[in-house]
mmCIF file of C-alpha atoms and ligand atoms in Angstrom:
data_model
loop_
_atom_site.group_PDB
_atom_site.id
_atom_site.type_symbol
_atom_site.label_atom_id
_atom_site.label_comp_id
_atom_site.label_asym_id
_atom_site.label_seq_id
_atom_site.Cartn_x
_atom_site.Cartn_y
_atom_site.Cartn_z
ATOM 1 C CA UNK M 1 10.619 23.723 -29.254
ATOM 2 C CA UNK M 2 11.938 20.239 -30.070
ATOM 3 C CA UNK M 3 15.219 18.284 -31.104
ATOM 4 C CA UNK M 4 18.338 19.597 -29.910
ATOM 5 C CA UNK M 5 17.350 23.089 -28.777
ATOM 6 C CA UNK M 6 15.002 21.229 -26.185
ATOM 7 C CA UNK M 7 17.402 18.564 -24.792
ATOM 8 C CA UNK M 8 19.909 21.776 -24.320
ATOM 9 C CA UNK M 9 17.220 23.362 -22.531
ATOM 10 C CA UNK M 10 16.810 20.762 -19.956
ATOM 11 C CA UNK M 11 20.236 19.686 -19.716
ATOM 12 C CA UNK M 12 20.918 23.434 -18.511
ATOM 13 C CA UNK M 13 17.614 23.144 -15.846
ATOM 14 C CA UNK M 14 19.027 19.961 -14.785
ATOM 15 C CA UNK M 15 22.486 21.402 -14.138
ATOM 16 C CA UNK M 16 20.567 24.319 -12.348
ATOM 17 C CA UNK M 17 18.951 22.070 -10.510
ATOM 18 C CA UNK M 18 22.265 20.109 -9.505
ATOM 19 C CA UNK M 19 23.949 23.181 -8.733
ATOM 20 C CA UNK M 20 21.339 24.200 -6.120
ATOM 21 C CA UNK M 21 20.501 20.664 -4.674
ATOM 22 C CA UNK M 22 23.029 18.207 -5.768
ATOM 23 C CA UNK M 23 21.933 15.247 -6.712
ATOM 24 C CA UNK M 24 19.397 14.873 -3.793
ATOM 25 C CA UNK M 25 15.360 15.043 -4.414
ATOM 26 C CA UNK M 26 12.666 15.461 -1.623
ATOM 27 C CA UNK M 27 10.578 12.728 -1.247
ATOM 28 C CA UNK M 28 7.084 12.982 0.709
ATOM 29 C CA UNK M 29 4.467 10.896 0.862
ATOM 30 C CA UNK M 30 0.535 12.054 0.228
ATOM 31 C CA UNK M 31 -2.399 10.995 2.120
ATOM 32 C CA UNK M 32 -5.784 12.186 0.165
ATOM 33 C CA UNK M 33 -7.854 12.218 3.106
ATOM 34 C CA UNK M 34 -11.290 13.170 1.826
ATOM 35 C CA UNK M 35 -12.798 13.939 -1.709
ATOM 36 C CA UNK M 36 -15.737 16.125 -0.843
ATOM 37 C CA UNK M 37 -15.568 19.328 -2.670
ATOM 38 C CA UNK M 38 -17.842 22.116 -2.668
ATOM 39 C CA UNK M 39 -15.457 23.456 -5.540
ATOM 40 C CA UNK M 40 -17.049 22.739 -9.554
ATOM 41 C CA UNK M 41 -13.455 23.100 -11.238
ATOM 42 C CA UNK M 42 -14.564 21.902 -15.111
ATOM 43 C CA UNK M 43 -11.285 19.973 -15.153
ATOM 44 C CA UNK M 44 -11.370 18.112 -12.329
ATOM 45 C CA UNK M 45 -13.407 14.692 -11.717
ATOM 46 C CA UNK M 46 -13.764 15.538 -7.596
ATOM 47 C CA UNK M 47 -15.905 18.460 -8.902
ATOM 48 C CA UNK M 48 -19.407 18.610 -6.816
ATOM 49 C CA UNK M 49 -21.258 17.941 -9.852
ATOM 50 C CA UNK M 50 -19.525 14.277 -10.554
ATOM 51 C CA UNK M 51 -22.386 12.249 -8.888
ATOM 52 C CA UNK M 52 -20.785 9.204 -10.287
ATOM 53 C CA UNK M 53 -18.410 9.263 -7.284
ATOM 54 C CA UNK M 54 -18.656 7.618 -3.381
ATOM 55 C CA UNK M 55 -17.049 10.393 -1.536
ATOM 56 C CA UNK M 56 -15.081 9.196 1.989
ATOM 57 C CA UNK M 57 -13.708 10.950 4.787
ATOM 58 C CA UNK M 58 -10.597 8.837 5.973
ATOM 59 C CA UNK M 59 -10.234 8.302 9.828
ATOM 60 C CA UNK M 60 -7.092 9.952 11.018
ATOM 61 C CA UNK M 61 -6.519 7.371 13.411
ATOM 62 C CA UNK M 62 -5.955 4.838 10.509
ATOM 63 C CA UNK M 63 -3.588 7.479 8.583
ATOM 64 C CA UNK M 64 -1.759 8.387 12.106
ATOM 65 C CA UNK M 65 -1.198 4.689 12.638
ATOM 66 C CA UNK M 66 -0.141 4.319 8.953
ATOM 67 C CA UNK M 67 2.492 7.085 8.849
ATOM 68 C CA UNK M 68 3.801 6.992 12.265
ATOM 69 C CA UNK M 69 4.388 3.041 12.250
ATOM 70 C CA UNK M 70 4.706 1.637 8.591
ATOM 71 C CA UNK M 71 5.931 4.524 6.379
ATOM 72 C CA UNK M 72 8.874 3.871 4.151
ATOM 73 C CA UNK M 73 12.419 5.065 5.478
ATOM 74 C CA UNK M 74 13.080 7.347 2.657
ATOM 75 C CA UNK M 75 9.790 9.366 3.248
ATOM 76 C CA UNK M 76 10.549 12.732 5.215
ATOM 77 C CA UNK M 77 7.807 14.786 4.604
ATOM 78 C CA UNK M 78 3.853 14.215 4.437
ATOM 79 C CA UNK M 79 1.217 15.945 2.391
ATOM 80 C CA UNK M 80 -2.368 16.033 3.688
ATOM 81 C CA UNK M 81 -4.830 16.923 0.606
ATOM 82 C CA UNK M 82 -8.059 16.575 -0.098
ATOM 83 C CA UNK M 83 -11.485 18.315 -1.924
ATOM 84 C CA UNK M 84 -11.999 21.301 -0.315
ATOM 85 C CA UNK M 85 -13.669 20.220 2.709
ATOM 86 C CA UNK M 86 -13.607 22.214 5.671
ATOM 87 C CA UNK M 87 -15.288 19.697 7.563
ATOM 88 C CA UNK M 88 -12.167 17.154 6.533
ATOM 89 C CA UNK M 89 -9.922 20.037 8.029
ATOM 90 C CA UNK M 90 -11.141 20.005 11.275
ATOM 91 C CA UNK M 91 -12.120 16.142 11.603
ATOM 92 C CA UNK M 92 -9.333 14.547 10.121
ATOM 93 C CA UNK M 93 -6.197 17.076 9.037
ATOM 94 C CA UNK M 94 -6.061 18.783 12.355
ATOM 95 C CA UNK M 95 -5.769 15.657 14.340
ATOM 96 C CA UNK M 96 -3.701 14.170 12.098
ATOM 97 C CA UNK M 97 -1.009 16.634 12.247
ATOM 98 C CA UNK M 98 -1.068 17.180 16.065
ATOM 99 C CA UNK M 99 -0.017 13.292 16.249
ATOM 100 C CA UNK M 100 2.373 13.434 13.446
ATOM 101 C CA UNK M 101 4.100 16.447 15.007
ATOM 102 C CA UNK M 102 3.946 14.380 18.375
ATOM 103 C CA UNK M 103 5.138 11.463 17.287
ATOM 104 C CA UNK M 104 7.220 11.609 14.018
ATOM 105 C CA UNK M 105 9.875 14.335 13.067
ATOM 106 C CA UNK M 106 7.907 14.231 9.255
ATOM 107 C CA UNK M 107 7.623 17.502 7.907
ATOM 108 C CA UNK M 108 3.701 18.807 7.044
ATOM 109 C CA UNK M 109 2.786 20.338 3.785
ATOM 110 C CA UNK M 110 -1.433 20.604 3.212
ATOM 111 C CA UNK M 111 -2.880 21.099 0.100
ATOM 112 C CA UNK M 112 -6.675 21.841 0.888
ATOM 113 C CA UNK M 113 -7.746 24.959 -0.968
ATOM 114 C CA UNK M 114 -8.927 27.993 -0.277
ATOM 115 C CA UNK M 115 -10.066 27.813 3.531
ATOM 116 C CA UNK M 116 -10.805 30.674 5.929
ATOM 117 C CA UNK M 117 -8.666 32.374 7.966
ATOM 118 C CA UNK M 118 -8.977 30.757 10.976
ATOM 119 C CA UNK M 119 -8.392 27.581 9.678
ATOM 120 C CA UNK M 120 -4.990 28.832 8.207
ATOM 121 C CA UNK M 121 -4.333 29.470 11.581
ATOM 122 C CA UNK M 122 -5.158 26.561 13.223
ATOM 123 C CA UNK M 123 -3.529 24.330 10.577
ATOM 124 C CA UNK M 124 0.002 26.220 11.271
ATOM 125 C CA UNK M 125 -1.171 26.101 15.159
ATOM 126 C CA UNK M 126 -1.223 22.218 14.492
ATOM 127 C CA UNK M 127 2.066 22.213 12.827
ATOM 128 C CA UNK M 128 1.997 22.563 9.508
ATOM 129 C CA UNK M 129 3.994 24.612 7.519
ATOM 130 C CA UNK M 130 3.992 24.392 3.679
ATOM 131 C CA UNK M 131 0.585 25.384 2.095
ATOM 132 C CA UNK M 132 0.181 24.391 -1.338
ATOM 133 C CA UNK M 133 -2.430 26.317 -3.710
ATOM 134 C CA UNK M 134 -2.230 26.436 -6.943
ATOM 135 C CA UNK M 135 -3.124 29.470 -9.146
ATOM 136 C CA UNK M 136 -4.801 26.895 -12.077
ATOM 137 C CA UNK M 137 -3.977 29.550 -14.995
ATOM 138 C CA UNK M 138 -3.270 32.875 -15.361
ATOM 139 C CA UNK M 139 -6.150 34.635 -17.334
ATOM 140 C CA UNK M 140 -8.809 36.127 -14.857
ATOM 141 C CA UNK M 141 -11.811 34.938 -17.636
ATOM 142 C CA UNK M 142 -10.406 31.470 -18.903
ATOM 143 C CA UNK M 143 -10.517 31.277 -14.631
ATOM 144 C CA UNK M 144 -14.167 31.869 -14.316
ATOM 145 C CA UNK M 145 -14.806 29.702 -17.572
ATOM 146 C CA UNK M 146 -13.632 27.035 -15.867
ATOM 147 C CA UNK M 147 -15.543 27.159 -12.521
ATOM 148 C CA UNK M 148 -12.157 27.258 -10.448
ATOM 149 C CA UNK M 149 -12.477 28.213 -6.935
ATOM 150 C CA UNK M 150 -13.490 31.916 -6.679
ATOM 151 C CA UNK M 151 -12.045 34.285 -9.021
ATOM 152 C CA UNK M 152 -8.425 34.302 -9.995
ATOM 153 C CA UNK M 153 -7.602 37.775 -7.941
ATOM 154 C CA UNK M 154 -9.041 36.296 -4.866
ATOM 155 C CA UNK M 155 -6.554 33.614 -5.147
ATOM 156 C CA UNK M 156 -3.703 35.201 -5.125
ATOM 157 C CA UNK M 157 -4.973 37.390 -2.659
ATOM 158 C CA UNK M 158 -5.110 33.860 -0.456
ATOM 159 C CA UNK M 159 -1.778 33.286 -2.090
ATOM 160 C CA UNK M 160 -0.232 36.490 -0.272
ATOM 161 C CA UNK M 161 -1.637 36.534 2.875
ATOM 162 C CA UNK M 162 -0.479 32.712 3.442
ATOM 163 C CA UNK M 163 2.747 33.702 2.649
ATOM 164 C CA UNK M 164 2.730 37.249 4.271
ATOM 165 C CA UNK M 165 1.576 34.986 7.900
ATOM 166 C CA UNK M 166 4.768 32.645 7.923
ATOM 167 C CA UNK M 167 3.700 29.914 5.486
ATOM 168 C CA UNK M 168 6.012 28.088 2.859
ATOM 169 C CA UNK M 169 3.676 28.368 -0.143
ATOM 170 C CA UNK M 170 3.598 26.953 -3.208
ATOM 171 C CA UNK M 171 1.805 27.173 -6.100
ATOM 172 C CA UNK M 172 0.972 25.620 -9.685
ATOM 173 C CA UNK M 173 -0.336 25.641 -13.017
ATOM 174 C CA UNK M 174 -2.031 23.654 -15.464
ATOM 175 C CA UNK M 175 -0.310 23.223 -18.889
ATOM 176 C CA UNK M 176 -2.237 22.287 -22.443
ATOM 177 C CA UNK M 177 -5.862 23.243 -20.964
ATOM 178 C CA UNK M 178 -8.425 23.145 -24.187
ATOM 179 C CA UNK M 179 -7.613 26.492 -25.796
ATOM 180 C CA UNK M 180 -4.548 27.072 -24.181
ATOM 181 C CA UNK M 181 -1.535 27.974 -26.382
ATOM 182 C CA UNK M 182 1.781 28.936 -26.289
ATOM 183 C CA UNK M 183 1.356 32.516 -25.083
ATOM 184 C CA UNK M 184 -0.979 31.348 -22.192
ATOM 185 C CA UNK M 185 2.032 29.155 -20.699
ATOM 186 C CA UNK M 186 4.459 31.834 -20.816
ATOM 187 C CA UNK M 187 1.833 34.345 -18.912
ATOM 188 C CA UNK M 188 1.528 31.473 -16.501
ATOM 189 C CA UNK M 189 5.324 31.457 -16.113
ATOM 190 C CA UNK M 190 5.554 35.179 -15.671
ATOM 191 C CA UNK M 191 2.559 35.119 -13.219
ATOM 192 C CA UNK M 192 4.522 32.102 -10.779
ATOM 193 C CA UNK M 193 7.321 34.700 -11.343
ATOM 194 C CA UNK M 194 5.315 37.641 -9.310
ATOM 195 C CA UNK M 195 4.420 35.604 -6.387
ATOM 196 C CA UNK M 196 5.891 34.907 -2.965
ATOM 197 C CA UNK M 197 6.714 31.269 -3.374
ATOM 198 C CA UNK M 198 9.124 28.942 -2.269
ATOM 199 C CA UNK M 199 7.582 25.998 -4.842
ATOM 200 C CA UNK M 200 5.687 25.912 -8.517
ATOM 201 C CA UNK M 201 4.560 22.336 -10.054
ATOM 202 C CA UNK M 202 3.906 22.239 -13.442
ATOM 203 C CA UNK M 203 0.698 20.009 -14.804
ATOM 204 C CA UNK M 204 -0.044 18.679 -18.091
ATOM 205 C CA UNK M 205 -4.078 18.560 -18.494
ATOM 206 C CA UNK M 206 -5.413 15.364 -18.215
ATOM 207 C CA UNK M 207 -8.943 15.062 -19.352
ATOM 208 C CA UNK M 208 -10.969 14.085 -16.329
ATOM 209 C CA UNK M 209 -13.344 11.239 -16.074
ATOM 210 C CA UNK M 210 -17.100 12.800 -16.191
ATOM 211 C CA UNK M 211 -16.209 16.207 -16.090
ATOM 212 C CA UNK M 212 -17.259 19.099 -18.809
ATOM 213 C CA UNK M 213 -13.596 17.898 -20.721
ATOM 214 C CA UNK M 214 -13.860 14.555 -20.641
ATOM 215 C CA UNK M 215 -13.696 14.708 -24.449
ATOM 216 C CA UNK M 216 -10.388 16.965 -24.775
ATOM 217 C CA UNK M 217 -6.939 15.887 -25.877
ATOM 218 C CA UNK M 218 -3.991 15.153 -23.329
ATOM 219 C CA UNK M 219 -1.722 17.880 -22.983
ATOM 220 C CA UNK M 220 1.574 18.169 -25.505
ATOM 221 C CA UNK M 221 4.317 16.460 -22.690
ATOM 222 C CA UNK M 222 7.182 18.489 -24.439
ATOM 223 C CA UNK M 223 5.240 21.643 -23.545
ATOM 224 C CA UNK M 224 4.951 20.662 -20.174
ATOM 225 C CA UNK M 225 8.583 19.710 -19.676
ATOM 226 C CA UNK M 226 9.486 22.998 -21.021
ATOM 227 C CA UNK M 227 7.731 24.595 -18.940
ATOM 228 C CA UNK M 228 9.260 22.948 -15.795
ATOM 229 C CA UNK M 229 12.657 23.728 -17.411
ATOM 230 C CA UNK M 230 11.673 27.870 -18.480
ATOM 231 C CA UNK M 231 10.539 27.418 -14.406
ATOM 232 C CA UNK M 232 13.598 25.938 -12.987
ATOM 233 C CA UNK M 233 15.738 28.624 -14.958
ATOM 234 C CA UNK M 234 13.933 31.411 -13.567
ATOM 235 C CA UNK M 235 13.828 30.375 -9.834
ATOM 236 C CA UNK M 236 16.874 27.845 -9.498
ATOM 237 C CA UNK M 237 15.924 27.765 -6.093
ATOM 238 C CA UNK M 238 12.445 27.062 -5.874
ATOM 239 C CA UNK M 239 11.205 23.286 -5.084
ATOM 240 C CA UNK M 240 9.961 21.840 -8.351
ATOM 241 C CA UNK M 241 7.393 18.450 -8.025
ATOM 242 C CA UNK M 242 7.034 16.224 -10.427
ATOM 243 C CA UNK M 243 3.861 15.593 -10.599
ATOM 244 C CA UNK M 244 2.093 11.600 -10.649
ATOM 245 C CA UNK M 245 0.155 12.958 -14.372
ATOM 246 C CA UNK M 246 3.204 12.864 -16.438
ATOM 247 C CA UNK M 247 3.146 9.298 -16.178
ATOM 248 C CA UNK M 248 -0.447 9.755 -17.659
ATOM 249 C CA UNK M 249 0.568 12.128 -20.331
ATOM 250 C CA UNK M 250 3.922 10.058 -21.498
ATOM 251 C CA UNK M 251 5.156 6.802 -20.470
ATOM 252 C CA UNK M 252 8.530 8.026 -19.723
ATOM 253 C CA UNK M 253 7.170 11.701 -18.912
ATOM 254 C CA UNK M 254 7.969 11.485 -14.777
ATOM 255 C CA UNK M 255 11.540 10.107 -15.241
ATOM 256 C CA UNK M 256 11.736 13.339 -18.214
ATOM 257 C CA UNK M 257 10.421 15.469 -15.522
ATOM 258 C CA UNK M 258 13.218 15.086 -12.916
ATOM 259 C CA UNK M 259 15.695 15.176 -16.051
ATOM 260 C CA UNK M 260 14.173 18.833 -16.972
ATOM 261 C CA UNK M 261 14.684 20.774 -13.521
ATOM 262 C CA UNK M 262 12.102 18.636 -11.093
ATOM 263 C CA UNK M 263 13.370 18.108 -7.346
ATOM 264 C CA UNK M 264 10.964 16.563 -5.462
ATOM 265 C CA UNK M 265 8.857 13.409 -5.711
ATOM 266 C CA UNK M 266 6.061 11.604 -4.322
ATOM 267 C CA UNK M 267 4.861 8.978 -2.898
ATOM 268 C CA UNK M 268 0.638 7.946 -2.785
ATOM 269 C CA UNK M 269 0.322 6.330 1.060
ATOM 270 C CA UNK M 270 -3.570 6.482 0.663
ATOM 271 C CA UNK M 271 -5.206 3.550 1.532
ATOM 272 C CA UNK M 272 -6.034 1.125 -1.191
ATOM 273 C CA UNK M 273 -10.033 1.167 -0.052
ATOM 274 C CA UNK M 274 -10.581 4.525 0.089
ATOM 275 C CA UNK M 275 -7.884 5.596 -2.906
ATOM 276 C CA UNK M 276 -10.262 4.597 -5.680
ATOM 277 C CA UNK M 277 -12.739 7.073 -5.251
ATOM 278 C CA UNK M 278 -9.860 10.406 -5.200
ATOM 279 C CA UNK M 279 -10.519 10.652 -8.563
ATOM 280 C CA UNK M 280 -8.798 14.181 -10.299
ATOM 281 C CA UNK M 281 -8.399 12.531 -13.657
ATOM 282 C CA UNK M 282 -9.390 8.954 -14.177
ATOM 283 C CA UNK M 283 -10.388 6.205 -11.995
ATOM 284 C CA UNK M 284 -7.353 3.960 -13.620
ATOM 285 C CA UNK M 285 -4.361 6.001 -11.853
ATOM 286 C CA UNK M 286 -1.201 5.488 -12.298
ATOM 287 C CA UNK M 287 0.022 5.067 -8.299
ATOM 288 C CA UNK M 288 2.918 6.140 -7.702
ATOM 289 C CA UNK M 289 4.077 3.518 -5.237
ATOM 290 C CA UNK M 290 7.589 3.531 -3.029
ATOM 291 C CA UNK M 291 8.836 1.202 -5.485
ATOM 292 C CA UNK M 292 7.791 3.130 -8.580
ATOM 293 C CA UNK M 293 9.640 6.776 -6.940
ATOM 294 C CA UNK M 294 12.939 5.133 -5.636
ATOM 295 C CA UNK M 295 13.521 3.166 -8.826
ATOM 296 C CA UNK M 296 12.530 6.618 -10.965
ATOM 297 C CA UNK M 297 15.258 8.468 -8.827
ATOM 298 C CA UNK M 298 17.731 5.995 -9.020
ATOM 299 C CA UNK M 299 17.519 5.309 -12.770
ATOM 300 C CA UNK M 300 18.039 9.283 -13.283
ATOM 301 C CA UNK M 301 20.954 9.108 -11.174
ATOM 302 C CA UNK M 302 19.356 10.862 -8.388
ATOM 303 C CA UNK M 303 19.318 9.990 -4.533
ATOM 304 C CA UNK M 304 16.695 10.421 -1.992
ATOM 305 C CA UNK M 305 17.244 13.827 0.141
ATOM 306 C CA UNK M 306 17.746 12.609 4.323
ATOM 307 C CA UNK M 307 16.525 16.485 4.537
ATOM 308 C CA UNK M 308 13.037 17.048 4.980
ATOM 309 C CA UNK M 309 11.166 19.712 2.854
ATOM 310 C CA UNK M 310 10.324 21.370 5.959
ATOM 311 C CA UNK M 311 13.863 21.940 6.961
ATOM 312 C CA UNK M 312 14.640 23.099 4.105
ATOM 313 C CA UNK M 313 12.318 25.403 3.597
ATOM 314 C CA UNK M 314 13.368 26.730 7.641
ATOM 315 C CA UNK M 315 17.105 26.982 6.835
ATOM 316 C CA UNK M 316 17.522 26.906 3.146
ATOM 317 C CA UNK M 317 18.926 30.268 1.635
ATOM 318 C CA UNK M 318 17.324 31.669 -0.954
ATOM 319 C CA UNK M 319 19.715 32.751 -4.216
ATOM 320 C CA UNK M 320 18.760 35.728 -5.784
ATOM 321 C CA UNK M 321 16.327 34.338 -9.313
ATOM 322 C CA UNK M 322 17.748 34.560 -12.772
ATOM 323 C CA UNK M 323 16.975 36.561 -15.251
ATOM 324 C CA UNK M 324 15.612 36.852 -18.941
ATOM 325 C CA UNK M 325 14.172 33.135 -19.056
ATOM 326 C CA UNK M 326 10.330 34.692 -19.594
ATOM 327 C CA UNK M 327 11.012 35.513 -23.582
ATOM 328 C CA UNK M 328 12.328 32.078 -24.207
ATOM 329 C CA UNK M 329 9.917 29.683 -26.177
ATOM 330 C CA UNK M 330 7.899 26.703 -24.050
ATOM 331 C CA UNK M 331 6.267 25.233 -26.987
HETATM 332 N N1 5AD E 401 -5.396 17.821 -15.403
HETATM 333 C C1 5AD E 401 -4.289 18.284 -14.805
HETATM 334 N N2 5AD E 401 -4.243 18.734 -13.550
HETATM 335 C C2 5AD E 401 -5.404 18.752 -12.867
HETATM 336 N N3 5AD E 401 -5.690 19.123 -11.631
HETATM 337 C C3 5AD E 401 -7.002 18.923 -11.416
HETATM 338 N N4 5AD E 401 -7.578 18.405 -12.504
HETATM 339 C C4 5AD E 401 -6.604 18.298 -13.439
HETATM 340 C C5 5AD E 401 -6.574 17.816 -14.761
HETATM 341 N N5 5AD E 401 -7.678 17.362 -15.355
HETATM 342 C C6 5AD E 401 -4.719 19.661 -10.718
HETATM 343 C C7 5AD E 401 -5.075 21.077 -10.311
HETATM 344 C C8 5AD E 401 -5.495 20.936 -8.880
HETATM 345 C C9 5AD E 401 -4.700 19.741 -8.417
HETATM 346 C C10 5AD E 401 -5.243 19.056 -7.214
HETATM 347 O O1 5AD E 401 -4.717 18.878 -9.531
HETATM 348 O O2 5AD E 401 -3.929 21.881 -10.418
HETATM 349 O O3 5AD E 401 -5.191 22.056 -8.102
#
């Protein structure tokens, strides 16, 4: 879907999207706090396997004192991710949030994989209380293929019991993976559709920097846009990111995101010195700085939300979802 038929599509998500929030977007800031994975995901360049990388652990001191005395005004939310790194949880992302609770009124959202129980519990003992995990893509063997964590049903499974213990989840999907077609983006729509989630982000692949698909194509932008549109139609309400790779897939792809049903944006806070090495597509990242977010928002119109996503999330109603969106064409 192209031309005319497209721009009506997101000129409807966008008046969704209005209708729900106004003109207002979240804006939170990310800290990537360690890239040690045990995970091998084929698609990302933090994978265990990518020996080409020097992986850090950030000192939470350093972050605390970053985010507590120099963030920018407009930030009101935080999100702590890293590899998956149990050892990072503990160290760095439990402090972290205990002094960021203490001393800032910043919402927490963590986005750290899949961790055990306990350390579910302590995060949301610490304060945090948006989990993001993303389901990847929605076929159980394309899944395994691609070395994501576990198996698909065990993620969801994580995906339900985070939400079924007081969490805000949300969740995402990768759009355009080698092989992928049209069909596979509207099961990955349906599948966000099933689950108990206040959030979905939509991704276009980016072929990561020595990783097994270092050699594939970019993902088609206007089949990721349409996606975040078919998304925002079905769940008006939900909190829709859009995400630092459309600026990698098309020059003007972020500022098309937010113009297609996105509602929340970030900003990357990571120190410079330890940001090179948090590598999930290519060393040569496009940083989304404070500068590069406000003058996005601004330019569509848009205004920085004084809400935090946490608030939100703790008072927000939720509207009952539309209706009839799955059968309509992404691609
Ligand atoms: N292209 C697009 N998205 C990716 N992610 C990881 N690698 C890629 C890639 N090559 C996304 C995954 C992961 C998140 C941290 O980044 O959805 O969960």
């Amino acid at each position: 879907m192209n031309g005319s038929a497209q721009a009506a599509l997101h000129e409807q998500a966008a008046v969704a999207t209005r209708g729900q929030f106004g003109r207002e977007v979240f804006v939170r800031a990310v800290v990537e706090v360690s890239n040690f994975c045990r995970e091998n995901c084929a698609y990302c360049g933090m994978r265990r396997d990518n020996r080409t990388l020097a992986r850090y652990r950030a000192n939470h001191e350093q972050l605390a004192d970053l985010l507590v005395h120099h963030r920018p005004a407009s930030v009101t939310d935080v999100n702590i991710q890293a590899g998956e790194d149990p050892v990072a949880v503990r160290e760095v992302v439990l402090p972290l949030i205990r002094t960021l609770r203490r001393e800032t009124p910043l919402g927490v959202s963590v986005c750290l994989g899949t961790l055990s129980r306990e350390l579910y519990v302590k995060l949301q003992s610490a304060g945090a209380t948006i989990y993001i995990i993303k389901f990847e893509i929605d076929d159980a063997a394309s899944y395994e293929k691609l070395e994501a964590p576990g198996t698909l049903s065990e993620r969801l499974d994580h995906i339900h019991s985070l939400a079924g213990s007081g969490w805000n989840v949300s969740s995402g999907f990768i759009v355009g993976l080698p092989g992928q077609g049209p069909s596979d983006l509207a099961a990955s729509l349906k599948l966000a559709g099933t689950l108990p989630l206040r959030g979905c982000s939509v991704s276009p692949f980016i072929p990561g920097e020595a990783t097994p698909l270092a050699g594939e194509v970019v993902a088609n932008t206007n089949w990721t846009l349409n996606c975040i549109a078919a998304l925002r139609l079905m769940r008006p309400d939900w909190v829709i990111p859009a995400v630092s790779a459309l600026n990698l897939a098309d020059k003007d792809g972020y500022r098309r995101g937010l113009r297609a049903g996105a509602n929340l944006v970030t900003m990357n806070l990571t120190p410079d010195d330890l940001r090179g090495d948090y590598v999930i597509y290519k060393r040569k990242r496009f940083i989304m700085t404070e500068e590069r977010v406000l003058d996005a928002i601004t330019a569509e119109g848009l205004s920085p939300s004084r809400r935090s996503l946490a608030e939100h999330y703790r008072n927000g109603v939720t509207h009952p979802a539309a209706t009839g969106v799955m059968t309509m064409a992404v691609a």
